[in-house]
Coordinates of C-alpha atoms and ligand atoms in Angstrom, one line a residue:
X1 CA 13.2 -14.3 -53.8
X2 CA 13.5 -12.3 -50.3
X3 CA 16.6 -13.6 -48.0
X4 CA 16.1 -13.3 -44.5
X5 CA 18.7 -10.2 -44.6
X6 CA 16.8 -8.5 -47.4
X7 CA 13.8 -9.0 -45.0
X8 CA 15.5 -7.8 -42.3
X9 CA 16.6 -4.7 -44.2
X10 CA 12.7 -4.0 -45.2
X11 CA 12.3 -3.9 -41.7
X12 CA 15.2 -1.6 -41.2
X13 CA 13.9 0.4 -43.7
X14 CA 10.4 0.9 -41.9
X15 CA 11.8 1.6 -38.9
X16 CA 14.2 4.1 -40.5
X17 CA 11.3 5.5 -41.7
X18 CA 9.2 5.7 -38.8
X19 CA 11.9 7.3 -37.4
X20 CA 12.0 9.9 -40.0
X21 CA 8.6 10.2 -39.8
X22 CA 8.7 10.8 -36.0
X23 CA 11.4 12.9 -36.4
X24 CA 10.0 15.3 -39.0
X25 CA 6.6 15.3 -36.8
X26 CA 8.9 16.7 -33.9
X27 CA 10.6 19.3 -35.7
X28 CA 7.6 20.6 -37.4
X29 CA 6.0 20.9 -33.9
X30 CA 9.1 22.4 -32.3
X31 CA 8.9 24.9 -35.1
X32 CA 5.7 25.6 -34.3
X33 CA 6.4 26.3 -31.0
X34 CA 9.0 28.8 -31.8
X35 CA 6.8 30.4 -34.5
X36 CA 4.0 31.3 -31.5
X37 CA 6.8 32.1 -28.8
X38 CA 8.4 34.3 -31.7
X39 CA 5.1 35.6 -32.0
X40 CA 4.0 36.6 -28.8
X41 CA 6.7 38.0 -28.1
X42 CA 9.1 35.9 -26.4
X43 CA 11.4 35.1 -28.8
X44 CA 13.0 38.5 -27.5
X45 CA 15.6 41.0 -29.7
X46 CA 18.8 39.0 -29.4
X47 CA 17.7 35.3 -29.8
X48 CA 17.5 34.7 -33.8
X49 CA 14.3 31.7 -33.4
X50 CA 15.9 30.3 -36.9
X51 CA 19.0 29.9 -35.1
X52 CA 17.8 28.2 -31.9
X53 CA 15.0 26.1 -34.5
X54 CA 17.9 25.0 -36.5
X55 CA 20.3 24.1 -33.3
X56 CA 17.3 22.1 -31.8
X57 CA 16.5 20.3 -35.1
X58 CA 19.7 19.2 -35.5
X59 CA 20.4 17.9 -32.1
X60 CA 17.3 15.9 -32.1
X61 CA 17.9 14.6 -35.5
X62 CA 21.0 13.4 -34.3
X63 CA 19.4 11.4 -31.5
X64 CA 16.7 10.0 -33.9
X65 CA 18.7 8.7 -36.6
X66 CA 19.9 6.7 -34.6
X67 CA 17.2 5.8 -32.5
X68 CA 18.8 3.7 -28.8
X69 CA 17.9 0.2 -28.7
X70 CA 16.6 0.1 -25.2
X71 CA 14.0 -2.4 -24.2
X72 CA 11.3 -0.6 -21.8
X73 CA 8.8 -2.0 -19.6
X74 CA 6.6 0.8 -18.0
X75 CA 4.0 -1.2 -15.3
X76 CA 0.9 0.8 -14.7
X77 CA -1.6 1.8 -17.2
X78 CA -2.3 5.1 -15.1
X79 CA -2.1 8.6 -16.6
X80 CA 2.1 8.9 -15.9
X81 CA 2.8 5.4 -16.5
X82 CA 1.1 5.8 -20.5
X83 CA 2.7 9.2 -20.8
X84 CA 5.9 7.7 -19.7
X85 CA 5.6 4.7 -21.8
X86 CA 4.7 7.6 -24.8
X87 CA 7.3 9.3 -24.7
X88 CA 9.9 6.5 -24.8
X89 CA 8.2 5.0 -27.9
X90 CA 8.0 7.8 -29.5
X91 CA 12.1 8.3 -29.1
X92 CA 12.1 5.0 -30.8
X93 CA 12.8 2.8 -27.6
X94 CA 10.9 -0.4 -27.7
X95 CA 8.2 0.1 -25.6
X96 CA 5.2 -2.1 -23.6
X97 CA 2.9 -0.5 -21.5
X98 CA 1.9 -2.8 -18.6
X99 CA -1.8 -2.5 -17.7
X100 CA -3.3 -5.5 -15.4
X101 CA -7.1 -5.1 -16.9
X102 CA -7.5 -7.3 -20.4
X103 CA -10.0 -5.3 -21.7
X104 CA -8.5 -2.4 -20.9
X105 CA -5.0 -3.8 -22.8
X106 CA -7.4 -4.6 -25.6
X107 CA -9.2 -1.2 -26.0
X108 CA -5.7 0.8 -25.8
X109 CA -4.0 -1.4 -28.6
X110 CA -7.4 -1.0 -31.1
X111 CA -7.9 2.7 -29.6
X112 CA -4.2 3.6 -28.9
X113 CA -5.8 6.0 -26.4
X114 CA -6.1 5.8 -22.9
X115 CA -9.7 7.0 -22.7
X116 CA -9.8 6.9 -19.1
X117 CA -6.8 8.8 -17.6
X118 CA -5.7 10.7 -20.7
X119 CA -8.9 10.9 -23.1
X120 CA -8.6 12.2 -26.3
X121 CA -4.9 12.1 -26.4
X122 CA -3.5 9.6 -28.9
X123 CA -0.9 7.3 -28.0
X124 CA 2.2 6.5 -30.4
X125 CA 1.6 3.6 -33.0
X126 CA 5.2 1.8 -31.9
X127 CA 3.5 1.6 -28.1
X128 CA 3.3 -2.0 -27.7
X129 CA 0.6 -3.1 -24.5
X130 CA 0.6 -6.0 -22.4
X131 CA -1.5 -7.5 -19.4
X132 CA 1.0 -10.3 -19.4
X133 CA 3.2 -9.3 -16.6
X134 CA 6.1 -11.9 -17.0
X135 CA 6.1 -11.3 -21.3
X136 CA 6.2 -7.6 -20.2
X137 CA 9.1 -7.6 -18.1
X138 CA 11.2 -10.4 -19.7
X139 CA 14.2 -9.4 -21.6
X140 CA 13.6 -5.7 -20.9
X141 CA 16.7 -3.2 -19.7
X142 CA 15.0 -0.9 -17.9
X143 CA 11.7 -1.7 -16.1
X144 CA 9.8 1.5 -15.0
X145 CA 7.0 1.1 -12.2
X146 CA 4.1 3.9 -11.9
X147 CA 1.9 1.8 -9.9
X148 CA 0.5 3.9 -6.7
X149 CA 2.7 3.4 -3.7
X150 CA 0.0 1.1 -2.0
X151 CA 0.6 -1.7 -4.8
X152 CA 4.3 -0.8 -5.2
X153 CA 5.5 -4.4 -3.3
X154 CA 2.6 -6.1 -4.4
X155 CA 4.1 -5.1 -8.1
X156 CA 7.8 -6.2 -7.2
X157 CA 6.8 -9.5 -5.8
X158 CA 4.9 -10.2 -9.1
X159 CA 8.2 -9.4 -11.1
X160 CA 10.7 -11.2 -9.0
X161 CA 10.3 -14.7 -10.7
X162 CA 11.2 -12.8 -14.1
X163 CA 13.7 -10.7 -13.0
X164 CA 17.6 -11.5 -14.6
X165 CA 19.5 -8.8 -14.7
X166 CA 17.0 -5.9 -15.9
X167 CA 17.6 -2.2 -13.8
X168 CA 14.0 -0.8 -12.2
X169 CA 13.3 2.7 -12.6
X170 CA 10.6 3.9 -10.1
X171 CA 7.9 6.6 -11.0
X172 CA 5.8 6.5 -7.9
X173 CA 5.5 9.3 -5.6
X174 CA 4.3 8.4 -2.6
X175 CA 5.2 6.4 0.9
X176 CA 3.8 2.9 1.9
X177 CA 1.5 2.7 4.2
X178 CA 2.4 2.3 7.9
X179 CA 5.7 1.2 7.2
X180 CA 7.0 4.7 6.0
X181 CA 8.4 2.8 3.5
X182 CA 10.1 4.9 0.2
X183 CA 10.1 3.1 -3.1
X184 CA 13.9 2.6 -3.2
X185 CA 13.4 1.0 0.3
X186 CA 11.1 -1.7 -0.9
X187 CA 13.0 -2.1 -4.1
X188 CA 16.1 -2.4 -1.7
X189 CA 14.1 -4.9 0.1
X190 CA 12.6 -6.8 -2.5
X191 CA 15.2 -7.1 -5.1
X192 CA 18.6 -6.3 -3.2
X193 CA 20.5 -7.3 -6.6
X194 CA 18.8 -4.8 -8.7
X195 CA 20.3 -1.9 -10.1
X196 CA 17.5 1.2 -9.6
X197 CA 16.9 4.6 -9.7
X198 CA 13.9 6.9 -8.9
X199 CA 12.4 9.8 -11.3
X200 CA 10.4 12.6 -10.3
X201 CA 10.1 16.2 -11.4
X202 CA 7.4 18.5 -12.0
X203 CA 5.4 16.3 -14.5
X204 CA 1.8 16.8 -14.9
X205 CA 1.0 14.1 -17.4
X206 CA -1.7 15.8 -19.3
X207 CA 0.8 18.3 -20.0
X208 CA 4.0 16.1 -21.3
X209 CA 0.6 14.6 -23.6
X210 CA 0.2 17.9 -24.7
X211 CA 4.0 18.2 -25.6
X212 CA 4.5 21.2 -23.2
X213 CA 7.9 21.5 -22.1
X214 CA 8.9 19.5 -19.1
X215 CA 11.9 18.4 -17.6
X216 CA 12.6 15.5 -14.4
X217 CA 15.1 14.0 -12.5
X218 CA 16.4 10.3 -12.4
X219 CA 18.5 9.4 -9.3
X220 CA 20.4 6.7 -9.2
X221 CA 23.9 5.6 -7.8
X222 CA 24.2 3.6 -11.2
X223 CA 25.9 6.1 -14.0
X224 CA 24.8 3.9 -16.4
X225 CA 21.3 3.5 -15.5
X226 CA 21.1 7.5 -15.2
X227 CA 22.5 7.6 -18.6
X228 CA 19.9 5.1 -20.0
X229 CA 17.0 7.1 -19.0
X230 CA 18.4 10.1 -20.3
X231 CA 18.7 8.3 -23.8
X232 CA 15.6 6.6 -23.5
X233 CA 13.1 9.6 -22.6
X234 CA 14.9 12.7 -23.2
X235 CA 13.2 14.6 -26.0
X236 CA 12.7 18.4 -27.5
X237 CA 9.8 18.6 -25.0
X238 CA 11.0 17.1 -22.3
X239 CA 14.3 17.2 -20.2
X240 CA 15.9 14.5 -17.6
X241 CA 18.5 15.9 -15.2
X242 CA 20.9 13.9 -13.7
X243 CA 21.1 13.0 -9.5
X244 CA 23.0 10.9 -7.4
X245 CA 20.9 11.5 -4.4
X246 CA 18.1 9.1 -4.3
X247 CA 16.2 9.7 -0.7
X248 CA 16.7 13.2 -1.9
X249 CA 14.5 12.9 -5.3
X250 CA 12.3 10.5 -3.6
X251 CA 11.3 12.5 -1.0
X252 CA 11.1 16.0 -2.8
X253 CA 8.3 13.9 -5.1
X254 CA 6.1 12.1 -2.1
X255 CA 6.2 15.2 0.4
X256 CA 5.0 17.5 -2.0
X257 CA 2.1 16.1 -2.1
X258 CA 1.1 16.8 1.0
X259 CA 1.5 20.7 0.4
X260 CA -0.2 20.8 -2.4
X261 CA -3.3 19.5 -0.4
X262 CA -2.7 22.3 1.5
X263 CA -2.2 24.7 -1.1
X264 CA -5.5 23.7 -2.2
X265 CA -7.3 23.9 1.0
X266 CA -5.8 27.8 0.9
X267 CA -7.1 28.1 -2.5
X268 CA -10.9 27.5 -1.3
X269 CA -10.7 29.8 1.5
X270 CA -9.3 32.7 -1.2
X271 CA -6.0 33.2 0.6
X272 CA -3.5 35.8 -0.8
X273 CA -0.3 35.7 -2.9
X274 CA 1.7 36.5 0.5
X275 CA -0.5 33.7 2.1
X276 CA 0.5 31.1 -1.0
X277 CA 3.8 32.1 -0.4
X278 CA 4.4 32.0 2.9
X279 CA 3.2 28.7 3.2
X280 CA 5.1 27.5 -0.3
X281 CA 8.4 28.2 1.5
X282 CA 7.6 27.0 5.2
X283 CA 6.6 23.9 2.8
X284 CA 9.8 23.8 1.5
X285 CA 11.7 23.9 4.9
X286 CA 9.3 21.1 6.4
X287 CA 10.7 18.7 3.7
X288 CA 14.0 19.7 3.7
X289 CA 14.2 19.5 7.3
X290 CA 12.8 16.3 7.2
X291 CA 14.9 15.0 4.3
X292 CA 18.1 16.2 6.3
X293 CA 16.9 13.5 9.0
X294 CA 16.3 10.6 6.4
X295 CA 20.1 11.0 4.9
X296 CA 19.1 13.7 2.0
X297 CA 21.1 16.2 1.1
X298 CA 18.9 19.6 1.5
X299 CA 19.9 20.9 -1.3
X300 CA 18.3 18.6 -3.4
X301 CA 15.1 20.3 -2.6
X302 CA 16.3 23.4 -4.4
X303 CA 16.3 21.4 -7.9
X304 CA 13.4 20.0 -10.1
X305 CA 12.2 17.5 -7.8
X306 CA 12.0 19.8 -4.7
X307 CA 10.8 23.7 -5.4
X308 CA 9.7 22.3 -8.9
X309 CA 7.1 20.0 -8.0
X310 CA 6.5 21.8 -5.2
X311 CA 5.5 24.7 -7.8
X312 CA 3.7 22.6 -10.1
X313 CA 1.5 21.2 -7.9
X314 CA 0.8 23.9 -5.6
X315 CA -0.5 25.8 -8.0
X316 CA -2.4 24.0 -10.6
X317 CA -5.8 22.2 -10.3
X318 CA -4.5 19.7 -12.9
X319 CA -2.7 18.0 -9.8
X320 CA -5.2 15.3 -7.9
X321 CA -3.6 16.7 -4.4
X322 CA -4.8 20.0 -5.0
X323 CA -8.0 19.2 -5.7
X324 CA -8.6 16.9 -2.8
X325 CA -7.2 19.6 -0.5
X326 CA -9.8 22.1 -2.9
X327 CA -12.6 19.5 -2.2
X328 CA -11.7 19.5 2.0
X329 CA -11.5 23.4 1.8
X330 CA -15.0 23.5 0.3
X331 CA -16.2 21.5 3.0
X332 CA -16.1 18.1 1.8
X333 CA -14.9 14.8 4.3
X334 CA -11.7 13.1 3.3
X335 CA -13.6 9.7 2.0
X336 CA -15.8 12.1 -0.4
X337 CA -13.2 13.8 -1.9
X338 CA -10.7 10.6 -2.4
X339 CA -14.1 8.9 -3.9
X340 CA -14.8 11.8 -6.2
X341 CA -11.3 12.2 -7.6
X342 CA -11.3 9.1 -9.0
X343 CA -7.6 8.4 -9.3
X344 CA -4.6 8.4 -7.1
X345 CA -3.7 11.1 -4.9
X346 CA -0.8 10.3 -2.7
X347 CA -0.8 12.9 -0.4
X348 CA -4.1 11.3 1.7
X349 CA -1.9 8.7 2.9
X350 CA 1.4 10.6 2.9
X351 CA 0.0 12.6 5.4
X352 CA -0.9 9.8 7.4
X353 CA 3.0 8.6 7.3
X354 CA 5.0 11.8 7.7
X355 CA 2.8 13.1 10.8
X356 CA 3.2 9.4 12.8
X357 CA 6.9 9.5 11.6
X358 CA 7.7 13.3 12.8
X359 CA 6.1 12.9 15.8
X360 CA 7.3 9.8 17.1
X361 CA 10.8 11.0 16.1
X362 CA 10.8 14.7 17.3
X363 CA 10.9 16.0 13.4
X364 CA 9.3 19.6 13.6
X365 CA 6.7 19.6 10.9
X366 CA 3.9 22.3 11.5
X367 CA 1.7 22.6 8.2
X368 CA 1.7 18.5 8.1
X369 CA 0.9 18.5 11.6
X370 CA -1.8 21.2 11.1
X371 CA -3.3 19.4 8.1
X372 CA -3.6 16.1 10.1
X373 CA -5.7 17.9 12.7
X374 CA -7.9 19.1 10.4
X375 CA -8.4 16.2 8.1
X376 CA -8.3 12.7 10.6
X377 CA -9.0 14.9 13.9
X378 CA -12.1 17.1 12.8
X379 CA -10.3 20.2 13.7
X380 CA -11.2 23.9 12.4
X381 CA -9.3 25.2 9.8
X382 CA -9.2 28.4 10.7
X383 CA -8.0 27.9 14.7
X384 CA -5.5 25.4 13.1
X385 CA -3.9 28.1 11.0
X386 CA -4.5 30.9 13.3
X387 CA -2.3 28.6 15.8
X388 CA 0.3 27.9 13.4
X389 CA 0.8 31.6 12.7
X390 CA 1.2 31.7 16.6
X391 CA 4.0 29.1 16.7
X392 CA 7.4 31.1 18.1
X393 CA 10.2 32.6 16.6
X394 CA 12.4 30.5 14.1
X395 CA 14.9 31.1 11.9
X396 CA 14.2 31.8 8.3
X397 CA 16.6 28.9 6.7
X398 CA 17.9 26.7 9.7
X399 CA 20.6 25.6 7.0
X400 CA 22.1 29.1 7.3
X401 CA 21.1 29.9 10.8
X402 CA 20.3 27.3 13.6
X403 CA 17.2 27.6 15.1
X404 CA 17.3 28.4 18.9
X405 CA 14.5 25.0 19.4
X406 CA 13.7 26.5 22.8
X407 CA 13.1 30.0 22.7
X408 CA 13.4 30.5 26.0
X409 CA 16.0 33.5 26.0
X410 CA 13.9 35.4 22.9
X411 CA 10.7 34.9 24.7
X412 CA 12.1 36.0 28.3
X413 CA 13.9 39.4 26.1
X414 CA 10.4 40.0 24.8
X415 CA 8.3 39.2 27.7
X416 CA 10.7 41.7 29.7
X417 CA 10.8 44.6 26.6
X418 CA 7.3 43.9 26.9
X419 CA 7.0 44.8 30.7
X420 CA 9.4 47.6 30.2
X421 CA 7.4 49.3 27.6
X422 CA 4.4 48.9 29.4
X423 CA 5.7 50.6 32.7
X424 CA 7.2 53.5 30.5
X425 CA 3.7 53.8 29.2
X426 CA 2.2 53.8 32.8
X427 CA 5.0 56.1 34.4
X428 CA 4.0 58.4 31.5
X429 CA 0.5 58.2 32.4
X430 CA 1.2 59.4 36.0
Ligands
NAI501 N1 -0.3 11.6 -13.0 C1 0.8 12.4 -12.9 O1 0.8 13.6 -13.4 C2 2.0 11.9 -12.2 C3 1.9 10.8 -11.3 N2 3.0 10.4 -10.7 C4 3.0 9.2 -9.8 O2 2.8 8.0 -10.5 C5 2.1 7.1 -9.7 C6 0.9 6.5 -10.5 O3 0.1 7.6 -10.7 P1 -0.9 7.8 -11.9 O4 -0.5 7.1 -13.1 O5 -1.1 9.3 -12.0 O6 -2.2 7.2 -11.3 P2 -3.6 6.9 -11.9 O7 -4.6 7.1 -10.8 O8 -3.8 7.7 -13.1 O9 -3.6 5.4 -12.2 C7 -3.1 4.4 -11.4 C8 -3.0 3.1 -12.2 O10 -2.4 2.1 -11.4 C9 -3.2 0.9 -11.6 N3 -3.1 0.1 -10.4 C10 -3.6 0.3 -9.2 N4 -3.3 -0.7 -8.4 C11 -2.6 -1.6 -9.1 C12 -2.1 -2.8 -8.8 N5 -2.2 -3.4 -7.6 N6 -1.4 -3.5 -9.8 C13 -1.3 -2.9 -11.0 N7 -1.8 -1.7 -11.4 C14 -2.5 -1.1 -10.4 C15 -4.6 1.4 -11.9 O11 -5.4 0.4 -12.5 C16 -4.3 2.6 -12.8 O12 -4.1 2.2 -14.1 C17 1.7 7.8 -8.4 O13 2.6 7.5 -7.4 C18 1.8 9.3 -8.8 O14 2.2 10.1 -7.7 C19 4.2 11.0 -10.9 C20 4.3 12.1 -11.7 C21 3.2 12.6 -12.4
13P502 O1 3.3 14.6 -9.2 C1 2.6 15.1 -10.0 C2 3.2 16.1 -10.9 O2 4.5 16.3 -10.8 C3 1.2 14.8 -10.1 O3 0.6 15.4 -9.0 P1 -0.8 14.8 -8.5 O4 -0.5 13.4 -8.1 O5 -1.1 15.7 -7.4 O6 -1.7 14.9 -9.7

């Protein structure tokens, strides 16, 4: 006969096993990855790969056997949202994926793929998957949202009615529209008892399927909650970093995207590595600069979720941003491109936001500026960035030295070294 305790120590069992099962699958890939980096070359003279293999494993064993308890709720059957939701059931967290099509719910659980946004990528057999919002969300810690920005309240008002005491974690990158809204400020607005954070970081999600090494950033006031998410996603391929600055995070995430549209517009017309990099940096002053005037602390944007995403996306086709700005450099409209993506980028509407924003409020924001004209005022590309190379003389970081916003006393010294040189010329002449 099979008490209730011996069934519930069966169960223990499997789970322990699963565990171990996991467990060994993520060693034995780890080691792989060191056997190739080893290799190639990278494992370098003085690091012994056994060593660091052995260090790993053990770590991650550590966190395995004993596997946190968490209870997870990722809404948003998207590529980031299943990755997400991956990752945490794979770390043994007790997962459901949120996806509002039944079908859809139905084909993941038989296929435990997501053969639209990540095909061919198999999902892990503890992923649980739900179109039943209020079963999803119910009795969960941590609820993590990677809707796109334009359903991000829509999503919150649906939760409310369930909502007891669970912390929300958003994952969405972008601004609402017309109301410049931020996630945090709609969570703020919507739930003004819950206990959130933000996460964002250089994540493609095709890469964190693929098990490439990746690291993020959860922001949150709450020590606990930043703690949770640690526990509940951290793993031998991917990293979460700690912040307490939210607006920060946020805002590193949803401006990026703009730049990378930009970045991808460059990359149709050919532009060189100086070219890339120029307008990578001047990117990275527009947000900090702009953070700085929504309460962010500018040296957030030096960290993962700032120069990191910024890098990540800038510079990879696998980001949707880039390939819109790709598809508008190749001479494409801003409807076709958004149509022929397919998915979410953003950045379209970011664009939108951060250009009304700036120039109602005096924020100087060039490339954003630029990139407005050219997508939603028909403008040429080319006299658009001609002019924006035109644009005065500024300082190089304005957090080290202040720019002189006028210019007036630089322009008058060079308008009269100008004059000088050219009557020493004429004198000469004579
Ligand atoms: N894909 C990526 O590599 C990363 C995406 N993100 C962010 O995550 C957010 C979601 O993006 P992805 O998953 O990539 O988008 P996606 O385009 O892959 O999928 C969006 C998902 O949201 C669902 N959705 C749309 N409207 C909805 C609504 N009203 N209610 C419920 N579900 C709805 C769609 O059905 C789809 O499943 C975005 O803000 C994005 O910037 C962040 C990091 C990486
Ligand atoms: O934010 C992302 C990676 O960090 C994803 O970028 P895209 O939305 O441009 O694909």
């Amino acid at each position: 006969m099979t008490s209730p305790n011996d069934s519930n120590k069966d169960t223990n069992n499997e789970h322990n096993d699963t565990d171990k099962q996991s467990s060994d699958k993520q060693n034995s890939l780890l080691a792989g990855i060191i056997e190739r980096a080893t290799k190639s070359g990278l494992g370098r003279k003085k690091l012994n790969p056994s060593a660091v293999e052995s260090a790993v494993a053990k770590n991650m064993a550590k966190i395995h056997s004993n596997p946190t308890k968490l209870r997870l709720a990722f809404l948003g059957g998207g590529s980031f949202g299943t990755a997400m939701a991956n990752l945490a059931a794979r770390n043994g967290c007790d997962t459901t994926l949120w996806v509002r099509n039944k079908r859809t719910v139905k084909a993941m659980a038989k296929t435990q793929t997501n053969k639209k946004y990540l095909p061919g990528h198999k999902l892990d057999d503890r992923l649980k998957y739900s179109h039943d919002l209020a079963a999803a969300v119910k009795d969960k810690d941590i609820i993590f949202i990677a809707v796109p920005g334009l359903a991000f309240r829509e999503t919150l008002k649906n939760i409310a009615p369930f909502i007891s005491g669970q912390s929300i974690v958003s994952l969405t990158k972008g601004m609402e529209k017309d109301t410049f809204a931020l996630m945090s400020d709609i969570i703020k607005e919507e739930l003004p008892e819950v206990n959130f954070g933000v996460m964002s970081g250089p994540n493609l999600a095709i890469e964190i399927m693929k098990n490439m090494p990746s690291a993020t950033v959860i922001a949150s006031e709450s020590e606990p909650l930043r703690h949770a998410v640690q526990a509940a996603l951290h793993s031998a391929f991917f990293r979460v970093f700690a912040s307490d600055d939210v607006k920060g995070v946020e805002l590193g995430g949803a401006l990026k995207n703009i730049y990378a549209i930009a970045m991808g517009m460059a990359a149709a017309y050919e532009v060189g590595e100086n070219t890339k990099a120029m307008i990578l940096t001047r990117a990275l002053a527009e947000m900090s600069r702009f953070g700085v005037e929504a309460g962010a602390n500018p040296l957030t944007f030096l960290g993962l979720s700032g120069v990191g995403d910024l890098y990540a996306t800038c510079n990879s086709e696998l980001s949707r941003n880039f390939r819109i700005g790709n598809m508008l450099g190749r001479g494409m409209n801003i409807d076709a491109a958004v149509k022929k993506l397919g998915q979410t980028a953003e950045g379209v509407n970011t664009i939108q936001q951060v250009h009304e924003k700036a120039t109602r409020e005096g924020i100087y924001m060039p490339i954003t500026h630029a990139l407005y004209a050219v997508i939603y005022e028909d403008k040429a590309a080319l006299g658009v960035a001609l002019h924006l190379m035109e644009a005065g003389f500024r300082s190089d970081v304005e957090f080290v030295m202040a720019h002189d916003h006028s210019n007036a006393a630089l322009t008058a010294h060079m308008k009269s070294s100008a004059s000088k040189t050219a009557d020493k010329d004429s004198d000469k002449d004579k």
